[in-house]
Amino acid sequence: IILLGDSAGAHFHISPEWITASQMSLKSFINLPTALTNELDWPQLSGATGFLDSINGYVSKSYQKGGHTKSFMGPGCDISCDKFRFLRVCPLWLFSLSRNQLLDHPAIVIYAMIGNDVCNGKADPVPEMTTPEKLYSNIMQTLKYLNSHLPNGSHVILYGLPDGTFLWDNLHDRYYPLGQLNKDVTYAHFYSFLNCLQVSPCHSWMSSNKTLRTLTSERAKQLSNTLKKIATSQKFTNFDLFYMDFDFHEVIEEWRKRGGQPWQLIEPVDGFHPNEVASLLLADRFWKKVQLQWPQVLGKENPFNSQIEQVFGDQGGH
Ligand SMILES: *[C@@H]1O[C@H](CO)[C@@H](O)[C@H](O)[C@H]1NC(C)=O
Ligand SMILES: *[C@@H]1O[C@H](CO)[C@@H](O)[C@H](O)[C@H]1NC(C)=O
């Protein structure tokens, strides 16, 4: 399973205990060195390739997803990299993708650029957003590259962009971790602080400007439609191609049904990225949809499953 994604896919996370006065202790910094060397990403917990289920405990209990890699024949390896935007910012990563077309098992490639094409920190973010035409040509270039490197029988899934208006709608009047003690800093303050410094991960959705938020959602929708159009109209010899909507609203609905609130699905410190709970729910939906709509992607069930369980016991699917 290969994830070509941005920081949302790689599960970007800063522990709130690091900046919330009431929760600080020596113990809360125990995972900071690892976190820094991974650029604050936690791909082992990500929605697509993750297999661990708790950042602080580092519990090596399984993640739903792990079940599929183990239980189905097909993918030969597990690369859970990365936060980089391959074509434009970090071409090395995609182009260093190492596959042996003749000997390797087919791969499942998930293209999940959740935010990078509409998100930036510029004072006027709109001109910096990717246009549908530009996205079309970038994706076609990527797919041609993949076609010349992936083993025959591989699968590529294009993941749509979310509608990020839920960020402002659910967070703007809530207290930011630094402001909880004195009840003085809300996410609206925090967002405008980031925008003033031009360091926001997504000025376009993390903004009090409703026109801008709406415009960003419209662009995201156009880009998703472009991905869908490519998936339904293009054919490649070495893989089949699919498109899936990034339906964060479904995840919010499911979370509500379990008694949760939408704000609990967002990383508290950056006020932007889906958190571990959201990643888990997203992963669950993602793989269930794949299994239901395109069972050929996962392939046959591993005939050795029962023997594996006899030898290793119940590893929770991992
Ligand atoms: C690739 O695999 C498909 C079936 O999965 C087969 O029809 C096709 O002939 C294969 N192509 C090559 C070049 O081996
Ligand atoms: C809100 O955003 C729109 C679109 O970028 C922009 O044209 C407008 O000037 C912004 N309004 C304010 C008050 O900044």
PDB file of N, CA and C in Angstrom, residues 210-265:
ATOM      1  N   LYS A 210     -16.098  34.840   5.220  1.00  0.00           N
ATOM      2  CA  LYS A 210     -16.996  33.792   4.728  1.00  0.00           C
ATOM      3  C   LYS A 210     -16.900  33.630   3.213  1.00  0.00           C
ATOM      4  N   THR A 211     -16.747  34.774   2.512  1.00  0.00           N
ATOM      5  CA  THR A 211     -16.617  34.724   1.049  1.00  0.00           C
ATOM      6  C   THR A 211     -15.437  33.836   0.660  1.00  0.00           C
ATOM      7  N   LEU A 212     -14.344  34.033   1.373  1.00  0.00           N
ATOM      8  CA  LEU A 212     -13.140  33.261   1.083  1.00  0.00           C
ATOM      9  C   LEU A 212     -13.350  31.776   1.371  1.00  0.00           C
ATOM     10  N   ARG A 213     -13.993  31.476   2.489  1.00  0.00           N
ATOM     11  CA  ARG A 213     -14.231  30.058   2.824  1.00  0.00           C
ATOM     12  C   ARG A 213     -15.102  29.387   1.767  1.00  0.00           C
ATOM     13  N   THR A 214     -16.140  30.107   1.330  1.00  0.00           N
ATOM     14  CA  THR A 214     -17.049  29.545   0.327  1.00  0.00           C
ATOM     15  C   THR A 214     -16.336  29.321  -0.997  1.00  0.00           C
ATOM     16  N   LEU A 215     -15.517  30.320  -1.357  1.00  0.00           N
ATOM     17  CA  LEU A 215     -14.764  30.237  -2.605  1.00  0.00           C
ATOM     18  C   LEU A 215     -13.812  29.024  -2.594  1.00  0.00           C
ATOM     19  N   THR A 216     -13.206  28.791  -1.427  1.00  0.00           N
ATOM     20  CA  THR A 216     -12.270  27.674  -1.283  1.00  0.00           C
ATOM     21  C   THR A 216     -12.998  26.338  -1.443  1.00  0.00           C
ATOM     22  N   SER A 217     -14.191  26.254  -0.854  1.00  0.00           N
ATOM     23  CA  SER A 217     -14.965  25.017  -0.984  1.00  0.00           C
ATOM     24  C   SER A 217     -15.372  24.776  -2.431  1.00  0.00           C
ATOM     25  N   GLU A 218     -15.701  25.881  -3.138  1.00  0.00           N
ATOM     26  CA  GLU A 218     -16.070  25.723  -4.550  1.00  0.00           C
ATOM     27  C   GLU A 218     -14.895  25.190  -5.365  1.00  0.00           C
ATOM     28  N   ARG A 219     -13.703  25.747  -5.083  1.00  0.00           N
ATOM     29  CA  ARG A 219     -12.529  25.273  -5.819  1.00  0.00           C
ATOM     30  C   ARG A 219     -12.245  23.807  -5.488  1.00  0.00           C
ATOM     31  N   ALA A 220     -12.372  23.466  -4.210  1.00  0.00           N
ATOM     32  CA  ALA A 220     -12.124  22.077  -3.799  1.00  0.00           C
ATOM     33  C   ALA A 220     -13.067  21.134  -4.543  1.00  0.00           C
ATOM     34  N   LYS A 221     -14.320  21.563  -4.688  1.00  0.00           N
ATOM     35  CA  LYS A 221     -15.322  20.745  -5.387  1.00  0.00           C
ATOM     36  C   LYS A 221     -14.930  20.570  -6.861  1.00  0.00           C
ATOM     37  N   GLN A 222     -14.482  21.674  -7.474  1.00  0.00           N
ATOM     38  CA  GLN A 222     -14.056  21.583  -8.885  1.00  0.00           C
ATOM     39  C   GLN A 222     -12.886  20.613  -9.037  1.00  0.00           C
ATOM     40  N   LEU A 223     -11.956  20.672  -8.078  1.00  0.00           N
ATOM     41  CA  LEU A 223     -10.788  19.794  -8.174  1.00  0.00           C
ATOM     42  C   LEU A 223     -11.195  18.334  -7.970  1.00  0.00           C
ATOM     43  N   SER A 224     -12.110  18.087  -7.039  1.00  0.00           N
ATOM     44  CA  SER A 224     -12.607  16.729  -6.859  1.00  0.00           C
ATOM     45  C   SER A 224     -13.265  16.227  -8.144  1.00  0.00           C
ATOM     46  N   ASN A 225     -14.044  17.105  -8.779  1.00  0.00           N
ATOM     47  CA  ASN A 225     -14.696  16.707 -10.032  1.00  0.00           C
ATOM     48  C   ASN A 225     -13.677  16.383 -11.120  1.00  0.00           C
ATOM     49  N   THR A 226     -12.565  17.122 -11.114  1.00  0.00           N
ATOM     50  CA  THR A 226     -11.502  16.841 -12.075  1.00  0.00           C
ATOM     51  C   THR A 226     -10.929  15.439 -11.846  1.00  0.00           C
ATOM     52  N   LEU A 227     -10.710  15.115 -10.574  1.00  0.00           N
ATOM     53  CA  LEU A 227     -10.182  13.779 -10.246  1.00  0.00           C
ATOM     54  C   LEU A 227     -11.170  12.696 -10.685  1.00  0.00           C
ATOM     55  N   LYS A 228     -12.451  12.970 -10.436  1.00  0.00           N
ATOM     56  CA  LYS A 228     -13.486  11.995 -10.792  1.00  0.00           C
ATOM     57  C   LYS A 228     -13.515  11.800 -12.308  1.00  0.00           C
ATOM     58  N   LYS A 229     -13.403  12.915 -13.019  1.00  0.00           N
ATOM     59  CA  LYS A 229     -13.428  12.846 -14.484  1.00  0.00           C
ATOM     60  C   LYS A 229     -12.257  12.003 -15.008  1.00  0.00           C
ATOM     61  N   ILE A 230     -11.095  12.208 -14.433  1.00  0.00           N
ATOM     62  CA  ILE A 230      -9.928  11.429 -14.860  1.00  0.00           C
ATOM     63  C   ILE A 230     -10.178   9.942 -14.603  1.00  0.00           C
ATOM     64  N   ALA A 231     -10.698   9.647 -13.410  1.00  0.00           N
ATOM     65  CA  ALA A 231     -10.899   8.241 -13.040  1.00  0.00           C
ATOM     66  C   ALA A 231     -11.906   7.548 -13.953  1.00  0.00           C
ATOM     67  N   THR A 232     -12.904   8.302 -14.431  1.00  0.00           N
ATOM     68  CA  THR A 232     -13.912   7.640 -15.253  1.00  0.00           C
ATOM     69  C   THR A 232     -13.558   7.638 -16.735  1.00  0.00           C
ATOM     70  N   SER A 233     -12.608   8.481 -17.151  1.00  0.00           N
ATOM     71  CA  SER A 233     -12.354   8.572 -18.593  1.00  0.00           C
ATOM     72  C   SER A 233     -11.004   8.008 -19.033  1.00  0.00           C
ATOM     73  N   GLN A 234     -10.073   7.814 -18.110  1.00  0.00           N
ATOM     74  CA  GLN A 234      -8.729   7.405 -18.520  1.00  0.00           C
ATOM     75  C   GLN A 234      -8.478   5.925 -18.223  1.00  0.00           C
ATOM     76  N   LYS A 235      -7.703   5.288 -19.099  1.00  0.00           N
ATOM     77  CA  LYS A 235      -7.361   3.874 -18.886  1.00  0.00           C
ATOM     78  C   LYS A 235      -5.842   3.717 -18.900  1.00  0.00           C
ATOM     79  N   PHE A 236      -5.341   2.842 -18.062  1.00  0.00           N
ATOM     80  CA  PHE A 236      -3.902   2.575 -18.026  1.00  0.00           C
ATOM     81  C   PHE A 236      -3.670   1.076 -18.066  1.00  0.00           C
ATOM     82  N   THR A 237      -2.535   0.673 -18.628  1.00  0.00           N
ATOM     83  CA  THR A 237      -2.335  -0.762 -18.835  1.00  0.00           C
ATOM     84  C   THR A 237      -2.001  -1.516 -17.554  1.00  0.00           C
ATOM     85  N   ASN A 238      -1.289  -0.862 -16.625  1.00  0.00           N
ATOM     86  CA  ASN A 238      -0.809  -1.602 -15.462  1.00  0.00           C
ATOM     87  C   ASN A 238      -1.637  -1.450 -14.193  1.00  0.00           C
ATOM     88  N   PHE A 239      -2.630  -0.573 -14.221  1.00  0.00           N
ATOM     89  CA  PHE A 239      -3.494  -0.471 -13.035  1.00  0.00           C
ATOM     90  C   PHE A 239      -4.888  -0.037 -13.453  1.00  0.00           C
ATOM     91  N   ASP A 240      -5.844  -0.345 -12.589  1.00  0.00           N
ATOM     92  CA  ASP A 240      -7.167   0.244 -12.789  1.00  0.00           C
ATOM     93  C   ASP A 240      -7.298   1.437 -11.845  1.00  0.00           C
ATOM     94  N   LEU A 241      -8.196   2.333 -12.203  1.00  0.00           N
ATOM     95  CA  LEU A 241      -8.223   3.640 -11.565  1.00  0.00           C
ATOM     96  C   LEU A 241      -9.606   3.902 -10.981  1.00  0.00           C
ATOM     97  N   PHE A 242      -9.642   4.411  -9.723  1.00  0.00           N
ATOM     98  CA  PHE A 242     -10.922   4.680  -9.061  1.00  0.00           C
ATOM     99  C   PHE A 242     -10.905   6.065  -8.432  1.00  0.00           C
ATOM    100  N   TYR A 243     -12.098   6.569  -8.162  1.00  0.00           N
ATOM    101  CA  TYR A 243     -12.217   7.833  -7.450  1.00  0.00           C
ATOM    102  C   TYR A 243     -13.119   7.638  -6.237  1.00  0.00           C
ATOM    103  N   MET A 244     -12.731   8.229  -5.113  1.00  0.00           N
ATOM    104  CA  MET A 244     -13.613   8.192  -3.938  1.00  0.00           C
ATOM    105  C   MET A 244     -13.748   9.587  -3.337  1.00  0.00           C
ATOM    106  N   ASP A 245     -14.980   9.989  -3.001  1.00  0.00           N
ATOM    107  CA  ASP A 245     -15.194  11.274  -2.323  1.00  0.00           C
ATOM    108  C   ASP A 245     -14.560  11.249  -0.942  1.00  0.00           C
ATOM    109  N   PHE A 246     -14.003  12.385  -0.543  1.00  0.00           N
ATOM    110  CA  PHE A 246     -13.527  12.522   0.844  1.00  0.00           C
ATOM    111  C   PHE A 246     -14.698  13.064   1.643  1.00  0.00           C
ATOM    112  N   ASP A 247     -15.491  12.163   2.235  1.00  0.00           N
ATOM    113  CA  ASP A 247     -16.746  12.567   2.833  1.00  0.00           C
ATOM    114  C   ASP A 247     -16.624  12.768   4.324  1.00  0.00           C
ATOM    115  N   PHE A 248     -16.082  13.925   4.701  1.00  0.00           N
ATOM    116  CA  PHE A 248     -15.907  14.155   6.137  1.00  0.00           C
ATOM    117  C   PHE A 248     -17.259  14.293   6.838  1.00  0.00           C
ATOM    118  N   HIS A 249     -18.277  14.718   6.070  1.00  0.00           N
ATOM    119  CA  HIS A 249     -19.592  14.855   6.686  1.00  0.00           C
ATOM    120  C   HIS A 249     -20.139  13.518   7.185  1.00  0.00           C
ATOM    121  N   GLU A 250     -19.863  12.468   6.442  1.00  0.00           N
ATOM    122  CA  GLU A 250     -20.298  11.137   6.889  1.00  0.00           C
ATOM    123  C   GLU A 250     -19.628  10.768   8.213  1.00  0.00           C
ATOM    124  N   VAL A 251     -18.344  11.133   8.304  1.00  0.00           N
ATOM    125  CA  VAL A 251     -17.606  10.821   9.526  1.00  0.00           C
ATOM    126  C   VAL A 251     -18.170  11.613  10.705  1.00  0.00           C
ATOM    127  N   ILE A 252     -18.487  12.881  10.457  1.00  0.00           N
ATOM    128  CA  ILE A 252     -19.079  13.715  11.512  1.00  0.00           C
ATOM    129  C   ILE A 252     -20.414  13.113  11.963  1.00  0.00           C
ATOM    130  N   GLU A 253     -21.224  12.694  10.983  1.00  0.00           N
ATOM    131  CA  GLU A 253     -22.520  12.092  11.319  1.00  0.00           C
ATOM    132  C   GLU A 253     -22.358  10.849  12.185  1.00  0.00           C
ATOM    133  N   GLU A 254     -21.411  10.008  11.790  1.00  0.00           N
ATOM    134  CA  GLU A 254     -21.191   8.775  12.546  1.00  0.00           C
ATOM    135  C   GLU A 254     -20.723   9.091  13.968  1.00  0.00           C
ATOM    136  N   TRP A 255     -19.853  10.080  14.069  1.00  0.00           N
ATOM    137  CA  TRP A 255     -19.325  10.492  15.368  1.00  0.00           C
ATOM    138  C   TRP A 255     -20.439  11.051  16.256  1.00  0.00           C
ATOM    139  N   ARG A 256     -21.351  11.827  15.644  1.00  0.00           N
ATOM    140  CA  ARG A 256     -22.506  12.357  16.385  1.00  0.00           C
ATOM    141  C   ARG A 256     -23.379  11.223  16.913  1.00  0.00           C
ATOM    142  N   LYS A 257     -23.588  10.202  16.046  1.00  0.00           N
ATOM    143  CA  LYS A 257     -24.418   9.062  16.454  1.00  0.00           C
ATOM    144  C   LYS A 257     -23.831   8.363  17.667  1.00  0.00           C
ATOM    145  N   ARG A 258     -22.485   8.414  17.785  1.00  0.00           N
ATOM    146  CA  ARG A 258     -21.845   7.795  18.945  1.00  0.00           C
ATOM    147  C   ARG A 258     -21.795   8.758  20.127  1.00  0.00           C
ATOM    148  N   GLY A 259     -22.452   9.901  19.978  1.00  0.00           N
ATOM    149  CA  GLY A 259     -22.515  10.850  21.089  1.00  0.00           C
ATOM    150  C   GLY A 259     -21.404  11.892  21.082  1.00  0.00           C
ATOM    151  N   GLY A 260     -20.630  11.957  20.001  1.00  0.00           N
ATOM    152  CA  GLY A 260     -19.514  12.894  19.957  1.00  0.00           C
ATOM    153  C   GLY A 260     -19.886  14.240  19.352  1.00  0.00           C
ATOM    154  N   GLN A 261     -18.979  15.198  19.492  1.00  0.00           N
ATOM    155  CA  GLN A 261     -19.134  16.522  18.901  1.00  0.00           C
ATOM    156  C   GLN A 261     -18.111  16.682  17.773  1.00  0.00           C
ATOM    157  N   PRO A 262     -18.500  17.413  16.697  1.00  0.00           N
ATOM    158  CA  PRO A 262     -17.586  17.542  15.556  1.00  0.00           C
ATOM    159  C   PRO A 262     -16.202  18.098  15.907  1.00  0.00           C
ATOM    160  N   TRP A 263     -16.139  19.069  16.839  1.00  0.00           N
ATOM    161  CA  TRP A 263     -14.825  19.658  17.143  1.00  0.00           C
ATOM    162  C   TRP A 263     -13.844  18.633  17.701  1.00  0.00           C
ATOM    163  N   GLN A 264     -14.376  17.538  18.232  1.00  0.00           N
ATOM    164  CA  GLN A 264     -13.489  16.507  18.795  1.00  0.00           C
ATOM    165  C   GLN A 264     -12.740  15.725  17.719  1.00  0.00           C
ATOM    166  N   LEU A 265     -13.020  15.997  16.444  1.00  0.00           N
ATOM    167  CA  LEU A 265     -12.374  15.267  15.350  1.00  0.00           C
ATOM    168  C   LEU A 265     -11.199  16.026  14.751  1.00  0.00           C
TER     169      LEU A 265
END
